[in-house]
Amino acid sequence: MGIFSGKEVVLGVTGGIAAYKACEIVRELRKDSANVHVVLTRSGSQFITPLTLQTLSKNPVATDLFDLISESEIGHISLAQRAHLLLIAPATANIIGKVRNGIADDMLSTVVMATTAPVLFAPAMNTQMYASAAVQDNMAVLRSRGYHFVEPDEGELACGTVGPGRLADVDKILEMARIVLSEKPLSGKKVIVSAGPTAEALDPVRFFSNRSSGKMGYAMARAARRMGAQVTLVSGPGAIPAPHFMDTIRVRTADEMFSAVSRASADADVVVMCAAVADFKAKKAAPAKIKKDGFDYRLELSPTVDILETLGKKKGKRILVGFAAETDDLTTNAREKMRRKNLDAIVANDVSRADIGFESDDNEVRIFFPDGEIRELPLATKEGIAVGVWLALNGKLFRR
Ligand code: PMT
């Protein structure tokens, strides 16, 4: 179950060229099981029709406070009260200015004033308008009153100028909406998460690696960010795009991951090593491509640095959490790794199964603690497992 599941989201659409992107926002919200009610301003309806948004949202679209039919069917107070989140995308300079100044002269500005739900603005406008003292000042005041913003992206705008002002990507807007909607048990915590495989060179074109896709580690990083932590993700090579609203450090080898994790974790509260770090590397990578003609190549391996074990020797106040990828004797092996690496918890998964572990979208884990306690998290999406792991760690380790 995703964060939007069962949530009532009121989507305010104001008058800018980016209004057409509201269609994609509605579709994505509905795909994540939100119930979406669109409020379209008069100028918004110059760019996109109520019928389009009604068809996509499967709910009537509210267009004007003083439209008698609209008000009797979808009253502004009822919308304001039922909303778990009010998202305004795109948000023009006009709606930002109206809300700052307490103007409630149409359906959308009235719903904003009447709601106690969090309000998230996704501004989109010309670069100079966005940079203007009026807009910047209005946004600063609204932020201080607890309103949320997702900054516009930079790029070429419809008016031809280049700079900030383009509506943020839809997935970025939705991620900020998830952050706004989430409880914040990790607020104030600085968290480092590693993810993905490492790749160890054999020669300039070849390497050995493993099956880790990064899905589990990225889910751990995203869940921590949604729960209020400041997150740095150290990622091995992989295809997953960098998550929004956190620092992502890309590395390739175990040595690079060691340097990045050591540097980033100097003042961290928690380090979670979800990465499948190679245990071996070529003793000496060949300087030129190994030819197959007359091939006589013996691969000599040497162990890589054990990142967690090294951190565990100088732990300080940091909480260290490992993942254990096991194919047999899961409990014995995971506990032995937790002891040897001086960890505060280890999350073990059975990587011999095809439906969980490496590459799959789902996982099932057992969390071991040094005092003998075990928490079992049954089969769920990796997103769901990540939330469960953080809640278990929070309940057990962060409150002591
Ligand atoms: O990326 P996915 O496709 O979503 O798959 C997820 C996963 C199966 C990779 C993940 O859930 C997982 O199990 N990660 C740990 C993989 C692993 O390397 O396990 P291990 O049992 O070999 O190592 C134990 C711990 O020591 C791990 O936290 C590992 O990051 C750490 N380690 C290992 C070797 C090394 N040189 N340095 C380390 O710090």
PDB file of N, CA, C and O in Angstrom, residues 268-302:
ATOM      1  N   ALA A 268      27.347  11.121  10.832  1.00  0.00           N
ATOM      2  CA  ALA A 268      25.998  10.545  10.644  1.00  0.00           C
ATOM      3  C   ALA A 268      25.488   9.914  11.939  1.00  0.00           C
ATOM      4  O   ALA A 268      26.270   9.534  12.812  1.00  0.00           O
ATOM      5  N   ASP A 269      24.173   9.814  12.027  1.00  0.00           N
ATOM      6  CA  ASP A 269      23.566   9.092  13.153  1.00  0.00           C
ATOM      7  C   ASP A 269      23.437   7.616  12.829  1.00  0.00           C
ATOM      8  O   ASP A 269      23.535   6.771  13.715  1.00  0.00           O
ATOM      9  N   VAL A 270      23.154   7.312  11.576  1.00  0.00           N
ATOM     10  CA  VAL A 270      22.880   5.927  11.189  1.00  0.00           C
ATOM     11  C   VAL A 270      23.529   5.616   9.836  1.00  0.00           C
ATOM     12  O   VAL A 270      23.435   6.433   8.915  1.00  0.00           O
ATOM     13  N   VAL A 271      24.173   4.447   9.742  1.00  0.00           N
ATOM     14  CA  VAL A 271      24.685   3.976   8.441  1.00  0.00           C
ATOM     15  C   VAL A 271      24.014   2.638   8.151  1.00  0.00           C
ATOM     16  O   VAL A 271      24.088   1.708   8.964  1.00  0.00           O
ATOM     17  N   VAL A 272      23.327   2.566   7.011  1.00  0.00           N
ATOM     18  CA  VAL A 272      22.692   1.309   6.607  1.00  0.00           C
ATOM     19  C   VAL A 272      23.370   0.823   5.331  1.00  0.00           C
ATOM     20  O   VAL A 272      23.270   1.465   4.285  1.00  0.00           O
ATOM     21  N   MET A 273      24.069  -0.292   5.441  1.00  0.00           N
ATOM     22  CA  MET A 273      24.769  -0.830   4.260  1.00  0.00           C
ATOM     23  C   MET A 273      23.887  -1.880   3.605  1.00  0.00           C
ATOM     24  O   MET A 273      23.829  -3.033   4.032  1.00  0.00           O
ATOM     25  N   CYS A 274      23.188  -1.437   2.550  1.00  0.00           N
ATOM     26  CA  CYS A 274      22.347  -2.367   1.797  1.00  0.00           C
ATOM     27  C   CYS A 274      23.084  -2.830   0.532  1.00  0.00           C
ATOM     28  O   CYS A 274      22.638  -3.743  -0.161  1.00  0.00           O
ATOM     29  N   ALA A 275      24.193  -2.178   0.236  1.00  0.00           N
ATOM     30  CA  ALA A 275      24.935  -2.505  -0.998  1.00  0.00           C
ATOM     31  C   ALA A 275      25.482  -3.921  -0.934  1.00  0.00           C
ATOM     32  O   ALA A 275      25.844  -4.415   0.133  1.00  0.00           O
ATOM     33  N   ALA A 276      25.521  -4.549  -2.107  1.00  0.00           N
ATOM     34  CA  ALA A 276      26.176  -5.851  -2.230  1.00  0.00           C
ATOM     35  C   ALA A 276      27.608  -5.562  -2.686  1.00  0.00           C
ATOM     36  O   ALA A 276      27.900  -5.485  -3.879  1.00  0.00           O
ATOM     37  N   VAL A 277      28.458  -5.328  -1.690  1.00  0.00           N
ATOM     38  CA  VAL A 277      29.847  -4.947  -1.977  1.00  0.00           C
ATOM     39  C   VAL A 277      30.618  -6.201  -2.369  1.00  0.00           C
ATOM     40  O   VAL A 277      30.520  -7.228  -1.684  1.00  0.00           O
ATOM     41  N   ALA A 278      31.404  -6.110  -3.441  1.00  0.00           N
ATOM     42  CA  ALA A 278      32.202  -7.280  -3.841  1.00  0.00           C
ATOM     43  C   ALA A 278      33.162  -7.637  -2.702  1.00  0.00           C
ATOM     44  O   ALA A 278      33.741  -6.747  -2.076  1.00  0.00           O
ATOM     45  N   ASP A 279      33.298  -8.934  -2.436  1.00  0.00           N
ATOM     46  CA  ASP A 279      34.221  -9.351  -1.384  1.00  0.00           C
ATOM     47  C   ASP A 279      35.639  -9.489  -1.921  1.00  0.00           C
ATOM     48  O   ASP A 279      36.593  -9.541  -1.157  1.00  0.00           O
ATOM     49  N   PHE A 280      35.761  -9.591  -3.255  1.00  0.00           N
ATOM     50  CA  PHE A 280      37.087  -9.763  -3.860  1.00  0.00           C
ATOM     51  C   PHE A 280      37.246  -8.813  -5.027  1.00  0.00           C
ATOM     52  O   PHE A 280      36.275  -8.387  -5.644  1.00  0.00           O
ATOM     53  N   LYS A 281      38.501  -8.525  -5.325  1.00  0.00           N
ATOM     54  CA  LYS A 281      38.801  -7.763  -6.554  1.00  0.00           C
ATOM     55  C   LYS A 281      40.034  -8.405  -7.186  1.00  0.00           C
ATOM     56  O   LYS A 281      40.757  -9.182  -6.515  1.00  0.00           O
ATOM     57  N   ALA A 282      40.277  -8.079  -8.453  1.00  0.00           N
ATOM     58  CA  ALA A 282      41.478  -8.619  -9.105  1.00  0.00           C
ATOM     59  C   ALA A 282      42.700  -8.027  -8.410  1.00  0.00           C
ATOM     60  O   ALA A 282      42.740  -6.834  -8.115  1.00  0.00           O
ATOM     61  N   LYS A 283      43.664  -8.900  -8.127  1.00  0.00           N
ATOM     62  CA  LYS A 283      44.861  -8.425  -7.436  1.00  0.00           C
ATOM     63  C   LYS A 283      45.509  -7.310  -8.251  1.00  0.00           C
ATOM     64  O   LYS A 283      45.949  -6.307  -7.715  1.00  0.00           O
ATOM     65  N   LYS A 284      45.509  -7.522  -9.554  1.00  0.00           N
ATOM     66  CA  LYS A 284      46.056  -6.485 -10.443  1.00  0.00           C
ATOM     67  C   LYS A 284      45.217  -6.504 -11.726  1.00  0.00           C
ATOM     68  O   LYS A 284      45.260  -7.488 -12.461  1.00  0.00           O
ATOM     69  N   ALA A 285      44.450  -5.440 -11.940  1.00  0.00           N
ATOM     70  CA  ALA A 285      43.677  -5.394 -13.186  1.00  0.00           C
ATOM     71  C   ALA A 285      44.646  -5.240 -14.355  1.00  0.00           C
ATOM     72  O   ALA A 285      45.624  -4.490 -14.255  1.00  0.00           O
ATOM     73  N   ALA A 286      44.384  -5.964 -15.453  1.00  0.00           N
ATOM     74  CA  ALA A 286      45.282  -5.881 -16.621  1.00  0.00           C
ATOM     75  C   ALA A 286      45.231  -4.465 -17.193  1.00  0.00           C
ATOM     76  O   ALA A 286      44.144  -3.889 -17.309  1.00  0.00           O
ATOM     77  N   PRO A 287      46.366  -3.875 -17.548  1.00  0.00           N
ATOM     78  CA  PRO A 287      46.367  -2.495 -18.048  1.00  0.00           C
ATOM     79  C   PRO A 287      45.782  -2.370 -19.450  1.00  0.00           C
ATOM     80  O   PRO A 287      45.303  -1.308 -19.841  1.00  0.00           O
ATOM     81  N   ALA A 288      45.794  -3.481 -20.236  1.00  0.00           N
ATOM     82  CA  ALA A 288      45.224  -3.433 -21.586  1.00  0.00           C
ATOM     83  C   ALA A 288      44.210  -4.562 -21.716  1.00  0.00           C
ATOM     84  O   ALA A 288      44.234  -5.527 -20.930  1.00  0.00           O
ATOM     85  N   LYS A 289      43.342  -4.451 -22.719  1.00  0.00           N
ATOM     86  CA  LYS A 289      42.303  -5.465 -22.907  1.00  0.00           C
ATOM     87  C   LYS A 289      42.935  -6.850 -23.067  1.00  0.00           C
ATOM     88  O   LYS A 289      43.867  -7.018 -23.875  1.00  0.00           O
ATOM     89  N   ILE A 290      42.456  -7.805 -22.282  1.00  0.00           N
ATOM     90  CA  ILE A 290      43.010  -9.156 -22.357  1.00  0.00           C
ATOM     91  C   ILE A 290      42.551  -9.794 -23.667  1.00  0.00           C
ATOM     92  O   ILE A 290      41.348  -9.835 -23.948  1.00  0.00           O
ATOM     93  N   LYS A 291      43.507 -10.263 -24.474  1.00  0.00           N
ATOM     94  CA  LYS A 291      43.172 -10.838 -25.786  1.00  0.00           C
ATOM     95  C   LYS A 291      42.783 -12.296 -25.628  1.00  0.00           C
ATOM     96  O   LYS A 291      43.349 -13.012 -24.795  1.00  0.00           O
ATOM     97  N   LYS A 292      41.846 -12.761 -26.464  1.00  0.00           N
ATOM     98  CA  LYS A 292      41.474 -14.170 -26.319  1.00  0.00           C
ATOM     99  C   LYS A 292      42.424 -15.087 -27.079  1.00  0.00           C
ATOM    100  O   LYS A 292      42.518 -16.265 -26.763  1.00  0.00           O
ATOM    101  N   ASP A 293      43.165 -14.533 -28.091  1.00  0.00           N
ATOM    102  CA  ASP A 293      44.135 -15.379 -28.803  1.00  0.00           C
ATOM    103  C   ASP A 293      45.259 -15.742 -27.845  1.00  0.00           C
ATOM    104  O   ASP A 293      45.830 -14.869 -27.197  1.00  0.00           O
ATOM    105  N   GLY A 294      45.564 -17.007 -27.794  1.00  0.00           N
ATOM    106  CA  GLY A 294      46.666 -17.473 -26.939  1.00  0.00           C
ATOM    107  C   GLY A 294      46.383 -17.162 -25.481  1.00  0.00           C
ATOM    108  O   GLY A 294      47.290 -16.886 -24.705  1.00  0.00           O
ATOM    109  N   PHE A 295      45.074 -17.184 -25.120  1.00  0.00           N
ATOM    110  CA  PHE A 295      44.668 -16.804 -23.763  1.00  0.00           C
ATOM    111  C   PHE A 295      45.312 -17.707 -22.715  1.00  0.00           C
ATOM    112  O   PHE A 295      45.210 -18.909 -22.754  1.00  0.00           O
ATOM    113  N   ASP A 296      46.038 -17.093 -21.825  1.00  0.00           N
ATOM    114  CA  ASP A 296      46.583 -17.848 -20.685  1.00  0.00           C
ATOM    115  C   ASP A 296      46.594 -16.873 -19.522  1.00  0.00           C
ATOM    116  O   ASP A 296      47.608 -16.252 -19.227  1.00  0.00           O
ATOM    117  N   TYR A 297      45.450 -16.700 -18.940  1.00  0.00           N
ATOM    118  CA  TYR A 297      45.325 -15.661 -17.921  1.00  0.00           C
ATOM    119  C   TYR A 297      44.809 -16.269 -16.632  1.00  0.00           C
ATOM    120  O   TYR A 297      43.766 -16.893 -16.596  1.00  0.00           O
ATOM    121  N   ARG A 298      45.569 -16.124 -15.602  1.00  0.00           N
ATOM    122  CA  ARG A 298      45.128 -16.593 -14.300  1.00  0.00           C
ATOM    123  C   ARG A 298      44.673 -15.395 -13.494  1.00  0.00           C
ATOM    124  O   ARG A 298      45.418 -14.421 -13.367  1.00  0.00           O
ATOM    125  N   LEU A 299      43.466 -15.517 -13.007  1.00  0.00           N
ATOM    126  CA  LEU A 299      42.914 -14.394 -12.253  1.00  0.00           C
ATOM    127  C   LEU A 299      43.302 -14.557 -10.783  1.00  0.00           C
ATOM    128  O   LEU A 299      42.906 -15.519 -10.140  1.00  0.00           O
ATOM    129  N   GLU A 300      44.078 -13.612 -10.307  1.00  0.00           N
ATOM    130  CA  GLU A 300      44.424 -13.657  -8.877  1.00  0.00           C
ATOM    131  C   GLU A 300      43.570 -12.637  -8.143  1.00  0.00           C
ATOM    132  O   GLU A 300      43.481 -11.479  -8.553  1.00  0.00           O
ATOM    133  N   LEU A 301      42.944 -13.080  -7.084  1.00  0.00           N
ATOM    134  CA  LEU A 301      42.024 -12.200  -6.359  1.00  0.00           C
ATOM    135  C   LEU A 301      42.624 -11.775  -5.027  1.00  0.00           C
ATOM    136  O   LEU A 301      43.412 -12.510  -4.420  1.00  0.00           O
ATOM    137  N   SER A 302      42.215 -10.595  -4.587  1.00  0.00           N
ATOM    138  CA  SER A 302      42.553 -10.196  -3.212  1.00  0.00           C
ATOM    139  C   SER A 302      41.263  -9.678  -2.570  1.00  0.00           C
ATOM    140  O   SER A 302      40.363  -9.208  -3.267  1.00  0.00           O
TER     141      SER A 302
END
